[in-house]
PDB file of C-alpha atoms and ligand atoms in Angstrom:
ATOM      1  CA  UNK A   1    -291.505-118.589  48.774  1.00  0.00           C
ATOM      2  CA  UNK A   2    -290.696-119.330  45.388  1.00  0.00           C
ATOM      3  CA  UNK A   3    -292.265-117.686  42.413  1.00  0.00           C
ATOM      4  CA  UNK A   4    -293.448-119.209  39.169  1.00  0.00           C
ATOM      5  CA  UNK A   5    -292.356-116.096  37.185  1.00  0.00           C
ATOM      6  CA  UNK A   6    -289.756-113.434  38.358  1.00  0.00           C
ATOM      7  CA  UNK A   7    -290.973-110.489  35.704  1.00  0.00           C
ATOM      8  CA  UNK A   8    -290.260-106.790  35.854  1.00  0.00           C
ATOM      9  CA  UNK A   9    -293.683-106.134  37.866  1.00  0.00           C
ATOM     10  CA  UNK A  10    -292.924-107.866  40.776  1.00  0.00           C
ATOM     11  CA  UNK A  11    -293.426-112.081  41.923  1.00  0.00           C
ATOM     12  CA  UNK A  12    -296.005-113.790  39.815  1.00  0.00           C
ATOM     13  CA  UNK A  13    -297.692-116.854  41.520  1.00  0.00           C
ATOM     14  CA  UNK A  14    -299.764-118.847  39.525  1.00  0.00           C
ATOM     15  CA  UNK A  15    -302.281-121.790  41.410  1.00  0.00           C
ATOM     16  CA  UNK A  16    -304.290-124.297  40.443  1.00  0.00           C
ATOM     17  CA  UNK A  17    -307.367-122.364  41.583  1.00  0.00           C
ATOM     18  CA  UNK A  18    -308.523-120.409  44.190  1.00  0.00           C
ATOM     19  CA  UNK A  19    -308.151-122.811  46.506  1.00  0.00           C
ATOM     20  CA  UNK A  20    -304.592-122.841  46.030  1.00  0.00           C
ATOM     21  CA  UNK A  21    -304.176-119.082  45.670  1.00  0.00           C
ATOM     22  CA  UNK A  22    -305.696-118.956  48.893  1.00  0.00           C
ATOM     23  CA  UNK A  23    -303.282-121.330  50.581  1.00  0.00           C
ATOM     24  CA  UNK A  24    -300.172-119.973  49.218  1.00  0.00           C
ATOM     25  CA  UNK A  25    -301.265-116.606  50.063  1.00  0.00           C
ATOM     26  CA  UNK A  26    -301.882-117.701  53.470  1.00  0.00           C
ATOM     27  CA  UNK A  27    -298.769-118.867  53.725  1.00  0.00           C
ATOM     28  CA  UNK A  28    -296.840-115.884  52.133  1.00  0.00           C
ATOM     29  CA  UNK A  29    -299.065-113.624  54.791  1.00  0.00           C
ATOM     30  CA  UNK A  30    -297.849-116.156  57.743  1.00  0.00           C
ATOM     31  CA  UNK A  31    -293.730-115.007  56.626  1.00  0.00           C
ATOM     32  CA  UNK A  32    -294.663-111.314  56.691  1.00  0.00           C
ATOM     33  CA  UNK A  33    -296.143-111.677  60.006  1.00  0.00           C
ATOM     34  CA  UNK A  34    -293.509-113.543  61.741  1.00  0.00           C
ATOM     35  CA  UNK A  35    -290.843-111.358  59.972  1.00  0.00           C
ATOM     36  CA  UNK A  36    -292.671-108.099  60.810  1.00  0.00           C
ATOM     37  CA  UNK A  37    -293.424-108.613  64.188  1.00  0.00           C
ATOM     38  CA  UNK A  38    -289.758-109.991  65.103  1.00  0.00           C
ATOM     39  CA  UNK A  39    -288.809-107.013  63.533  1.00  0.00           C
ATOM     40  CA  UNK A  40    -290.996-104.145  64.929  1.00  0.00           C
ATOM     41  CA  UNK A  41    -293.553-105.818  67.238  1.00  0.00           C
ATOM     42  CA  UNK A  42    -296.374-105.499  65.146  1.00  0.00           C
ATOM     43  CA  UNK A  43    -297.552-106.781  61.534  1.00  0.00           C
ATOM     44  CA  UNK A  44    -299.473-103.820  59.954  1.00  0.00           C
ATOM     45  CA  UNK A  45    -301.932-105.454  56.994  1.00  0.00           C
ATOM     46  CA  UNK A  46    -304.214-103.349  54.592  1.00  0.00           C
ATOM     47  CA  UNK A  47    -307.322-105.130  53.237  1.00  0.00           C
ATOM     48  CA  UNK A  48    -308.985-105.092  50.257  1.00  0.00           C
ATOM     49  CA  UNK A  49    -312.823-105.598  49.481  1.00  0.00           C
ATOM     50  CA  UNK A  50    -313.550-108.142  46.938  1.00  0.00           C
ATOM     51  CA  UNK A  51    -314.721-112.417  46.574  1.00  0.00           C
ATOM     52  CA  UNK A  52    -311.164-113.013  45.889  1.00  0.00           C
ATOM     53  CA  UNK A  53    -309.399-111.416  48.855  1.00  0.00           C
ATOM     54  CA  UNK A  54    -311.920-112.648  50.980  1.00  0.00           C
ATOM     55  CA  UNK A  55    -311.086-116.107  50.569  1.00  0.00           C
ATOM     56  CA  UNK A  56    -307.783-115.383  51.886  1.00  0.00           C
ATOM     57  CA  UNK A  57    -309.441-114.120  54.676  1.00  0.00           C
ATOM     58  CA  UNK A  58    -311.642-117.369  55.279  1.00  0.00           C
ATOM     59  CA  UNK A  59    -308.217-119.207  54.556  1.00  0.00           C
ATOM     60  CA  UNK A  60    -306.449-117.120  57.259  1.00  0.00           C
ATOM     61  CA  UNK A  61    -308.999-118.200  59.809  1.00  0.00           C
ATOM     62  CA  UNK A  62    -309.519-121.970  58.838  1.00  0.00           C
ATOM     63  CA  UNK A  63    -307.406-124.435  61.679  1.00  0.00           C
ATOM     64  CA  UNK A  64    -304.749-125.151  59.382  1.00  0.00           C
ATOM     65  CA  UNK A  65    -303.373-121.463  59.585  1.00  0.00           C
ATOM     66  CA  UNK A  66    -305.062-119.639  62.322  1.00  0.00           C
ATOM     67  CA  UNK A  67    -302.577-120.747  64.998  1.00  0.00           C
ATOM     68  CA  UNK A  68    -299.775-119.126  62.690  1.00  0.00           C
ATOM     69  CA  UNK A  69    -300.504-115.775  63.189  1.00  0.00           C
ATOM     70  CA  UNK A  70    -299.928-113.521  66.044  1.00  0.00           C
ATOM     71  CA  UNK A  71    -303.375-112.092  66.190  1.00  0.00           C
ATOM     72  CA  UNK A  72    -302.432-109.561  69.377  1.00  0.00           C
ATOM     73  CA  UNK A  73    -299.386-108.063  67.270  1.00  0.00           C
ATOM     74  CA  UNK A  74    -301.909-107.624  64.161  1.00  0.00           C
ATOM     75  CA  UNK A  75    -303.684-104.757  63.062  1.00  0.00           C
ATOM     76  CA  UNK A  76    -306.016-104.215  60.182  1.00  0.00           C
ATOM     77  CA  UNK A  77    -306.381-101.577  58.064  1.00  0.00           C
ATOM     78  CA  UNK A  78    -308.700-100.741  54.619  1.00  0.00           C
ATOM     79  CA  UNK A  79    -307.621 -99.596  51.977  1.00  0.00           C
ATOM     80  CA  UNK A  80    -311.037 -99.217  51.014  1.00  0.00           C
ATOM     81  CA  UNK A  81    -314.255 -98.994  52.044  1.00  0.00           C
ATOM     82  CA  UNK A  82    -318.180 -98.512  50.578  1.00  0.00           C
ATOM     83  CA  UNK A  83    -319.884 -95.288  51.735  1.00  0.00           C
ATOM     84  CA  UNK A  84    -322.561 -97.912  54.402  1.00  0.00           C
ATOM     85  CA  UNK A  85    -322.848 -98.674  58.126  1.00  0.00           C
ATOM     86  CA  UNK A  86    -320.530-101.625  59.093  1.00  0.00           C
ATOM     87  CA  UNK A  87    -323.492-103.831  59.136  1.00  0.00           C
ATOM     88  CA  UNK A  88    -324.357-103.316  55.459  1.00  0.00           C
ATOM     89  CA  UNK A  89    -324.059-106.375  52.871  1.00  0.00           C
ATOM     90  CA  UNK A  90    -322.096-103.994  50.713  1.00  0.00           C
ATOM     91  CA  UNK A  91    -319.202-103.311  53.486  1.00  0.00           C
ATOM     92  CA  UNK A  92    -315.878-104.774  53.035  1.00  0.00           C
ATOM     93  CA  UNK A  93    -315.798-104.134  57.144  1.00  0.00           C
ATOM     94  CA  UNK A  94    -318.724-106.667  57.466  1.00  0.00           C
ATOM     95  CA  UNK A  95    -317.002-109.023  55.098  1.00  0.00           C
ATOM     96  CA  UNK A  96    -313.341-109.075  57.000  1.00  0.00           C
ATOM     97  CA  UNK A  97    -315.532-109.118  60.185  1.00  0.00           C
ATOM     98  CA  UNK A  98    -317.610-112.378  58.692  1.00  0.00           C
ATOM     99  CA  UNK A  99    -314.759-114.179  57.205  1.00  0.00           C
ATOM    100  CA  UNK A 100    -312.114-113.027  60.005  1.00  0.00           C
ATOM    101  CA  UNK A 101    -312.330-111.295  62.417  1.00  0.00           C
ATOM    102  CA  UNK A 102    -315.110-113.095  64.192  1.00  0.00           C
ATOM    103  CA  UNK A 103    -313.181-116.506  64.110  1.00  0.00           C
ATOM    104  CA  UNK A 104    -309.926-115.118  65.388  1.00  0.00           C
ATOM    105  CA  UNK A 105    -308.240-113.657  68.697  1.00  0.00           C
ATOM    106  CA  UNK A 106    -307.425-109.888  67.868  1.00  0.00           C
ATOM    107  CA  UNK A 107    -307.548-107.196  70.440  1.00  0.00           C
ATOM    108  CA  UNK A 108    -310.821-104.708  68.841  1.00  0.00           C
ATOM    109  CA  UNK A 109    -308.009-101.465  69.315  1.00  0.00           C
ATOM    110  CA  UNK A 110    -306.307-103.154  66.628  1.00  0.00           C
ATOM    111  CA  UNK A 111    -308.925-103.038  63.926  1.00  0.00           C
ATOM    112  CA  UNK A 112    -309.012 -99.943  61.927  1.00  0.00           C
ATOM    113  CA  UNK A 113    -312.365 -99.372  60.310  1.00  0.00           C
ATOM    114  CA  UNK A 114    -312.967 -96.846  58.013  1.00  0.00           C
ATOM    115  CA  UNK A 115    -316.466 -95.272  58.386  1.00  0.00           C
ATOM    116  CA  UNK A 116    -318.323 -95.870  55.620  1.00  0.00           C
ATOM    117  CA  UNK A 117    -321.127 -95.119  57.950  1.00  0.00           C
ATOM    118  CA  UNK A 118    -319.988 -91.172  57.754  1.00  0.00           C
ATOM    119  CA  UNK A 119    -322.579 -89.287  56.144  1.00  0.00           C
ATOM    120  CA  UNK A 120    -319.872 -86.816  54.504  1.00  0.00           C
ATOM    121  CA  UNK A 121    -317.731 -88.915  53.326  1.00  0.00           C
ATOM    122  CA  UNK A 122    -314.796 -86.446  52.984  1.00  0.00           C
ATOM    123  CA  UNK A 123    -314.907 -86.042  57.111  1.00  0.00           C
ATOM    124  CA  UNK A 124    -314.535 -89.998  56.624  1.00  0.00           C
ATOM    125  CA  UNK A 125    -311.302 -89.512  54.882  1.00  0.00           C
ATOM    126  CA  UNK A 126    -310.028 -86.919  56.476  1.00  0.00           C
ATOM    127  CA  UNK A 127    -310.578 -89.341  60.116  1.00  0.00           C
ATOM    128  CA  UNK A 128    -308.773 -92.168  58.553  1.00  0.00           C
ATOM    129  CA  UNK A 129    -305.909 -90.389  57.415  1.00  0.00           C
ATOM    130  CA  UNK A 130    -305.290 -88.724  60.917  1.00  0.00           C
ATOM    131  CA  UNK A 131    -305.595 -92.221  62.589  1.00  0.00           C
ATOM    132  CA  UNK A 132    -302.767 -93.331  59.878  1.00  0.00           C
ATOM    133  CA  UNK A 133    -300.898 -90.065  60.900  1.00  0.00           C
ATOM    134  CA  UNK A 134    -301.259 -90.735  64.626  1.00  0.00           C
ATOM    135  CA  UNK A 135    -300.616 -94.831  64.566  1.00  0.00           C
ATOM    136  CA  UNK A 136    -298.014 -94.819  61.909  1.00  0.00           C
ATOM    137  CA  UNK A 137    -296.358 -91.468  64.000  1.00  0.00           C
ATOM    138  CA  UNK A 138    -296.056 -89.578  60.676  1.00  0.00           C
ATOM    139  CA  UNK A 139    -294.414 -85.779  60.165  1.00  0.00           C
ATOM    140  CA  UNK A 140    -294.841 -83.696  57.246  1.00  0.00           C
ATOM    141  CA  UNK A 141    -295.848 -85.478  53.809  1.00  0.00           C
ATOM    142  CA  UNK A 142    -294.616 -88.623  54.979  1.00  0.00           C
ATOM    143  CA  UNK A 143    -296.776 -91.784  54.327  1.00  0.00           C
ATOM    144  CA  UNK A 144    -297.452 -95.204  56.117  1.00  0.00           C
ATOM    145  CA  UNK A 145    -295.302 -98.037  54.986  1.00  0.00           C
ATOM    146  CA  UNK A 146    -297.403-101.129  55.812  1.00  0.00           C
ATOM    147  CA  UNK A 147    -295.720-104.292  56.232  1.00  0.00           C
ATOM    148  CA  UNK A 148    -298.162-105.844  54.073  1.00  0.00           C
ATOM    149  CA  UNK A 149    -300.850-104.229  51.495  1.00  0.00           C
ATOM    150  CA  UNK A 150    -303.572-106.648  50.155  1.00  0.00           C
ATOM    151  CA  UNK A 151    -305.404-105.378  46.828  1.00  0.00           C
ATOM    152  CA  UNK A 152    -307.841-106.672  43.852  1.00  0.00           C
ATOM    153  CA  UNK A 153    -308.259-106.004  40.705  1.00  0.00           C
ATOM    154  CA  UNK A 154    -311.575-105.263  38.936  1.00  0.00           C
ATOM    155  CA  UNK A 155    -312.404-106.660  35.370  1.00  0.00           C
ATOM    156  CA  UNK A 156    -311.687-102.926  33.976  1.00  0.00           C
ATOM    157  CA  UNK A 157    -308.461-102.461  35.693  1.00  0.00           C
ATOM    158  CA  UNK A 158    -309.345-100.602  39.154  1.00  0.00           C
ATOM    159  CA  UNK A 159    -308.111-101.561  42.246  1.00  0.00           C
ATOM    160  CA  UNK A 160    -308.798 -99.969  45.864  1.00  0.00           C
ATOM    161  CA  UNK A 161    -311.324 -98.075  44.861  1.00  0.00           C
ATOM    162  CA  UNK A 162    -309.532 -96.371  42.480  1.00  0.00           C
ATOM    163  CA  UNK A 163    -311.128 -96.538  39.218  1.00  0.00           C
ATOM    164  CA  UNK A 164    -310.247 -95.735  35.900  1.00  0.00           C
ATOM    165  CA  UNK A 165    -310.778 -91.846  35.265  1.00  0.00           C
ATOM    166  CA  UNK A 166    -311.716 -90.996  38.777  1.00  0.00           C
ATOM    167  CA  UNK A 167    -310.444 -88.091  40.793  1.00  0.00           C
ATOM    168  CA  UNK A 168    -308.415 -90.467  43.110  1.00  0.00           C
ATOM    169  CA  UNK A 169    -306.418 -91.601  40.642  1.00  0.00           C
ATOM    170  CA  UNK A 170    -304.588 -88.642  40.103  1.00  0.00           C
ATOM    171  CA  UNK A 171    -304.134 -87.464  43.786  1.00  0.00           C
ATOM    172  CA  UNK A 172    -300.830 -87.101  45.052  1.00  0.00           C
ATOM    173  CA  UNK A 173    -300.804 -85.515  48.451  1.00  0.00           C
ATOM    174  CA  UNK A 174    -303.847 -86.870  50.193  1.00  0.00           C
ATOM    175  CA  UNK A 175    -303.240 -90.666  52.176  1.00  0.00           C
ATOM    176  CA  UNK A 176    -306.795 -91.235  52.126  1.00  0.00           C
ATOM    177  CA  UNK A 177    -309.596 -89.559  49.934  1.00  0.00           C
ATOM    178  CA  UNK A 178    -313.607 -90.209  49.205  1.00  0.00           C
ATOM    179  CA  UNK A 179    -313.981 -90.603  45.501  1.00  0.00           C
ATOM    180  CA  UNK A 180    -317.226 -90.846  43.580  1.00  0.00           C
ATOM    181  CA  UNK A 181    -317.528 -93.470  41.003  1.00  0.00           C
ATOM    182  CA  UNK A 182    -319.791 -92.709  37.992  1.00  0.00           C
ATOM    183  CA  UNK A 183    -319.986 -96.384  37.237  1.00  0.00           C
ATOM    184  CA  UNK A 184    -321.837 -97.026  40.503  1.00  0.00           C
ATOM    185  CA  UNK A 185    -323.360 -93.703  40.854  1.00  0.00           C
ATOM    186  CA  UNK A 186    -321.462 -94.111  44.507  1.00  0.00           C
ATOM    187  CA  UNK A 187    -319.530 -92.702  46.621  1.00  0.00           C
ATOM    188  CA  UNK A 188    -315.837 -94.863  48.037  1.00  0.00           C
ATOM    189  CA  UNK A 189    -313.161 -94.316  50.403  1.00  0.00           C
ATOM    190  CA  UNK A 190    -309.753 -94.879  49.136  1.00  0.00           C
ATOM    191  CA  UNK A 191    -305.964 -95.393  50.119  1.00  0.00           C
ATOM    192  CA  UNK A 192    -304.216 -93.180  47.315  1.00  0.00           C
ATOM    193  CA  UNK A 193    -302.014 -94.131  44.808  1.00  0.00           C
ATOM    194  CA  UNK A 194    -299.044 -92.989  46.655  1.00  0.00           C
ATOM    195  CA  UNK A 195    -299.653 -94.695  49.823  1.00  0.00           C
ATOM    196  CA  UNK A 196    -300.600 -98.147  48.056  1.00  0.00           C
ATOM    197  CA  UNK A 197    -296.798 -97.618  46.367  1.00  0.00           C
ATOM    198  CA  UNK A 198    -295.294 -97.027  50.074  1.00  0.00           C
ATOM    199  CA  UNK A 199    -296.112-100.415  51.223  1.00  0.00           C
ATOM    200  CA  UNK A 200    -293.002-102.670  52.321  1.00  0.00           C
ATOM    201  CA  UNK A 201    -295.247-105.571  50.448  1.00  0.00           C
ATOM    202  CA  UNK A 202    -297.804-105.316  47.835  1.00  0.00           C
ATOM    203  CA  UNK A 203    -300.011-108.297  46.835  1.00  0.00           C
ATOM    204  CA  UNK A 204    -302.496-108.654  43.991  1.00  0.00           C
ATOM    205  CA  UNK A 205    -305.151-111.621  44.525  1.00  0.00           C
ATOM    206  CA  UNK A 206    -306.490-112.054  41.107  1.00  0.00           C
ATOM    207  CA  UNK A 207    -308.759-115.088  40.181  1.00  0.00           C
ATOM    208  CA  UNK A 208    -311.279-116.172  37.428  1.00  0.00           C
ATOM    209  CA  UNK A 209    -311.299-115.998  33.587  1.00  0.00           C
ATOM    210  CA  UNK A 210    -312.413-112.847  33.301  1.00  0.00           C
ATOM    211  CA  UNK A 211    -309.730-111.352  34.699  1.00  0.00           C
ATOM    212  CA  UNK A 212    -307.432-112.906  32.023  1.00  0.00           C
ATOM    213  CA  UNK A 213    -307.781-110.054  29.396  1.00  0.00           C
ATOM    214  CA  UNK A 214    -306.940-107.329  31.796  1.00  0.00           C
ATOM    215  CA  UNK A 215    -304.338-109.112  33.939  1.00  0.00           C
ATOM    216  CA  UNK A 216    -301.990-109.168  30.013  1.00  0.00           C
ATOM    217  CA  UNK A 217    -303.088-105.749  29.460  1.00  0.00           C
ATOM    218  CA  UNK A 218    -301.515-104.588  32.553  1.00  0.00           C
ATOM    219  CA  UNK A 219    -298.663-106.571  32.660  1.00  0.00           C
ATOM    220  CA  UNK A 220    -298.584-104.905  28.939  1.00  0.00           C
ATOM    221  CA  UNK A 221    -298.330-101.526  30.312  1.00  0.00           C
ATOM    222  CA  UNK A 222    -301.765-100.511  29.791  1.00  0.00           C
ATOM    223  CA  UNK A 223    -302.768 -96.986  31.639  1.00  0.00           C
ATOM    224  CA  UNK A 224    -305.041 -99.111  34.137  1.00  0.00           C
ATOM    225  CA  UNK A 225    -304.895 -98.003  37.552  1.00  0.00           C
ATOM    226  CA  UNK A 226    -303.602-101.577  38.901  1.00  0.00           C
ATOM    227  CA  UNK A 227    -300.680-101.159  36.423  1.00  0.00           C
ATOM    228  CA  UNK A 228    -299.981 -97.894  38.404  1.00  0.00           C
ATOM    229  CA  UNK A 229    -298.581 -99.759  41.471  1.00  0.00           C
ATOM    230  CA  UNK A 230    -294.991 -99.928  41.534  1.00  0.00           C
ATOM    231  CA  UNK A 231    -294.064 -99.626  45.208  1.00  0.00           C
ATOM    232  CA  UNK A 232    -291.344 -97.399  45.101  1.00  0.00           C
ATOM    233  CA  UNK A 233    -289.231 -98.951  47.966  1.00  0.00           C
ATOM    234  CA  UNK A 234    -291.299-102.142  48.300  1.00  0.00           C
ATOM    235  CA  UNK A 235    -291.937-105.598  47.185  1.00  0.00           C
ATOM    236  CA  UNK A 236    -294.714-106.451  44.842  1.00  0.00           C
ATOM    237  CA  UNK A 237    -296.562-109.649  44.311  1.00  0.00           C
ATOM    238  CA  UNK A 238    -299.017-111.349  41.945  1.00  0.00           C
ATOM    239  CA  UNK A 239    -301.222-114.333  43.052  1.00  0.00           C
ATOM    240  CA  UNK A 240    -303.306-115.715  40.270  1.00  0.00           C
ATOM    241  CA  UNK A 241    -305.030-118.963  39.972  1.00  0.00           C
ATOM    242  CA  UNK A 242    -304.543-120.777  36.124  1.00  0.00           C
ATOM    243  CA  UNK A 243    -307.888-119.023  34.740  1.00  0.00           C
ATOM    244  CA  UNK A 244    -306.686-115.400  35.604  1.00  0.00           C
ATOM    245  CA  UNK A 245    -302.652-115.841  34.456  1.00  0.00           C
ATOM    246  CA  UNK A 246    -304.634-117.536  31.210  1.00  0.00           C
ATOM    247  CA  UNK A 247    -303.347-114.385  29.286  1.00  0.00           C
ATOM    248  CA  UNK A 248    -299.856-113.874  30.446  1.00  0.00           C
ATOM    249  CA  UNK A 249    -296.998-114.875  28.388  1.00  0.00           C
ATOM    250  CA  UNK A 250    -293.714-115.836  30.386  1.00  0.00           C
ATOM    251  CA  UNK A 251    -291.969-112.603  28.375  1.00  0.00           C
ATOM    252  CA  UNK A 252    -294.134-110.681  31.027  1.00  0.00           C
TER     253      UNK A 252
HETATM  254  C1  6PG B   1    -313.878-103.453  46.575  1.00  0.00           C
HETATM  255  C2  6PG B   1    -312.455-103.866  46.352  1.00  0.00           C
HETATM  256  C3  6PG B   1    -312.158-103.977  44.884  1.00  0.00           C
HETATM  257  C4  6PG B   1    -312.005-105.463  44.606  1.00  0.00           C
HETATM  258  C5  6PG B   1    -312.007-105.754  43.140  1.00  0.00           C
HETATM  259  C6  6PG B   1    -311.863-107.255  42.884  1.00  0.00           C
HETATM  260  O1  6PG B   1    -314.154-102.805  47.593  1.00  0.00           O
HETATM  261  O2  6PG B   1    -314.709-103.878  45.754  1.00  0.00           O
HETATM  262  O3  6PG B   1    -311.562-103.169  47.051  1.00  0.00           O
HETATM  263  O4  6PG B   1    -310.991-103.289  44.478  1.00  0.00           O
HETATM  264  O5  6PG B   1    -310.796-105.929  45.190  1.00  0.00           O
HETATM  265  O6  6PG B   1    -313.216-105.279  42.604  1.00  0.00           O
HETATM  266  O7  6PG B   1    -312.958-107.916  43.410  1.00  0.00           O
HETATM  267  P1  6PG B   1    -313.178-109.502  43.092  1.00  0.00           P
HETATM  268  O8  6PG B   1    -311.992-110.205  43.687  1.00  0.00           O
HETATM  269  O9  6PG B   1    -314.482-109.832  43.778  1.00  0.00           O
HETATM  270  O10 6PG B   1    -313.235-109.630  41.588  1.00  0.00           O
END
C-alpha cells in the first residue's frame, strides 16, 4: 500500500473519512495476514478499545472483506482492557466480540481475553503476561513481537491505556501491567510501552476533529505517550481520516 506521506514517524494515511480509513485499514490488515501466516502459520493481532478501531473491526467482518482473512490462523490479543466482566458496556472484549468476533469463523482457543473481570487486577496482569510468555514461547526478558499491533489515540495523547503521567508509562520490564487512571478514578490493564514498540507492525487509527490538535503535537515531538511509540525493529503506521490529519503539515 501506498502512503500519502512517508515522514520520520512511520506511513501516514490520510482518508476521506472514516469510512475510508476503515477500508484501507482493512485492506492493509488483509496483507499482514496473508504475509504472516505464509510466513509463520499464524497472524498474531493486538486490539485496541476505542469508536475508531472498532469500525475497523465492523469493516473486517462486513462481506466485502470477511472472506480475506484466515480466521483459523488468527488470534486476538488486547492490548488493553477496562477492569469489568466481558459482558460489561465498558469492555473492549464485548466490543471486538459485538463488532467481530460474533460475525466471523475463529476457533474460541484463539481469542485472548484479558480479564477485566479479575477482582485484583494485578493477578489480571500478571495472567496475561504468562499466556504471552507461554504462546509467544518467550525466555528471559524477551517480549512478543506481534505481527500486527492496533492502537488509538485519546484527545490528550494516551494510547493503550497508557495515559499521560501514569505509572505504566514509565515501566520497562513488565509486558503487561494494571494501571490506575486518576482521570477516570479507574483501574486498566495495559500492554507496556516496550512491548507496543516490539511489534513487527504498529498502526494508529485516528479519526475526528478533535484529534487534530494532538495528532501535530505528536508528530511535533510532544512528550505524549502516543509519541512514545517508535517500534524499535518494526513498522509503524498512521491512518487518519481528513478531520484528524487537519493539523499536520507535510514537513511532518
Ligand atoms: C480504550 C482504548 C483507547 C482508545 C482511545 C481512542 O480502551 O479506550 O484502548 O486507547 O483507543 O481512547 O478512542 P476513540 O477512537 O474512541 O477516540
Amino acid at each position: 500500500m501506498t502512503p500519502t506521506l512517508s515522514t520520520s514517524r512511520g506511513d501516514v494515511y490520510i482518508t476521506a473519512d472514516i469510512e475510508e480509513l476503515s477500508h484501507k485499514a482493512g485492506e492493509f490488515v488483509v496483507e499482514l495476514a496473508a504475509r504472516s501466516v505464509q510466513q509463520s502459520g499464524r497472524f498474531t493481532l493486538s486490539l485496541s478499545g476505542g469508536s475508531t478501531p472498532k469500525s475497523l473491526y465492523s469493516t473486517l467482518a462486513s462481506p466485502q472483506f470477511r472472506d480475506r482473512i484466515p480466521w483459523s490462523s488468527v488470534h486476538l490479543f488486547w492490548g488493553d482492557e477496562r477492569c469489568v466482566p466481558p459482558d460489561h458496556a465498558q469492555s473492549n472484549y464485548r466490543m471486538v466480540n459485538e463488532a467481530l468476533i460474533s460475525k466471523v469463523t475463529i476457533p474460541a482457543a484463539n481469542i485472548h481475553r484479558l480479564e477485566g473481570e479479575n477482582s485484583d487486577p494485578k493477578k489480571a496482569a500478571e495472567k496475561y503476561e504468562a499466556l504471552l510468555k507461554e504462546l509467544f514461547h518467550l525466555q528471559g526478558a524477551r517480549r512478543p513481537r506481534f505481527d500486527l499491533l492496533l492502537l488509538g489515540m485519546g484527545d490528550e495523547g494516551h494510547t493503550a491505556s497508557l495515559f499521560p503521567d501514569s505509572a505504566a508509562l514509565t515501566e520497562l520490564q513488565r509486558l503487561v501491567v494494571a494501571n490506575y487512571v486518576d482521570k477516570l478514578h479507574a483501574w486498566r490493564l495495559t500492554f507496556t510501552m516496550p512491548v507496543i514498540n516490539a511489534a513487527a507492525e504498529v498502526a494508529f487509527l485516528i479519526a475526528g476533529a478533535g484529534k487534530a490538535e494532538i495528532v501535530s503535537q505528536v508528530f511535533a515531538g510532544a512528550p505524549l505517550p502516543a509519541a512514545q511509540v517508535q517500534p524499535s525493529n518494526g513498522q509503524l503506521s498512521w491512518f487518519f481520516d481528513r478531520a484528524a490529519a487537519g493539523k499536520l503539515s507535510a514537513a511532518s
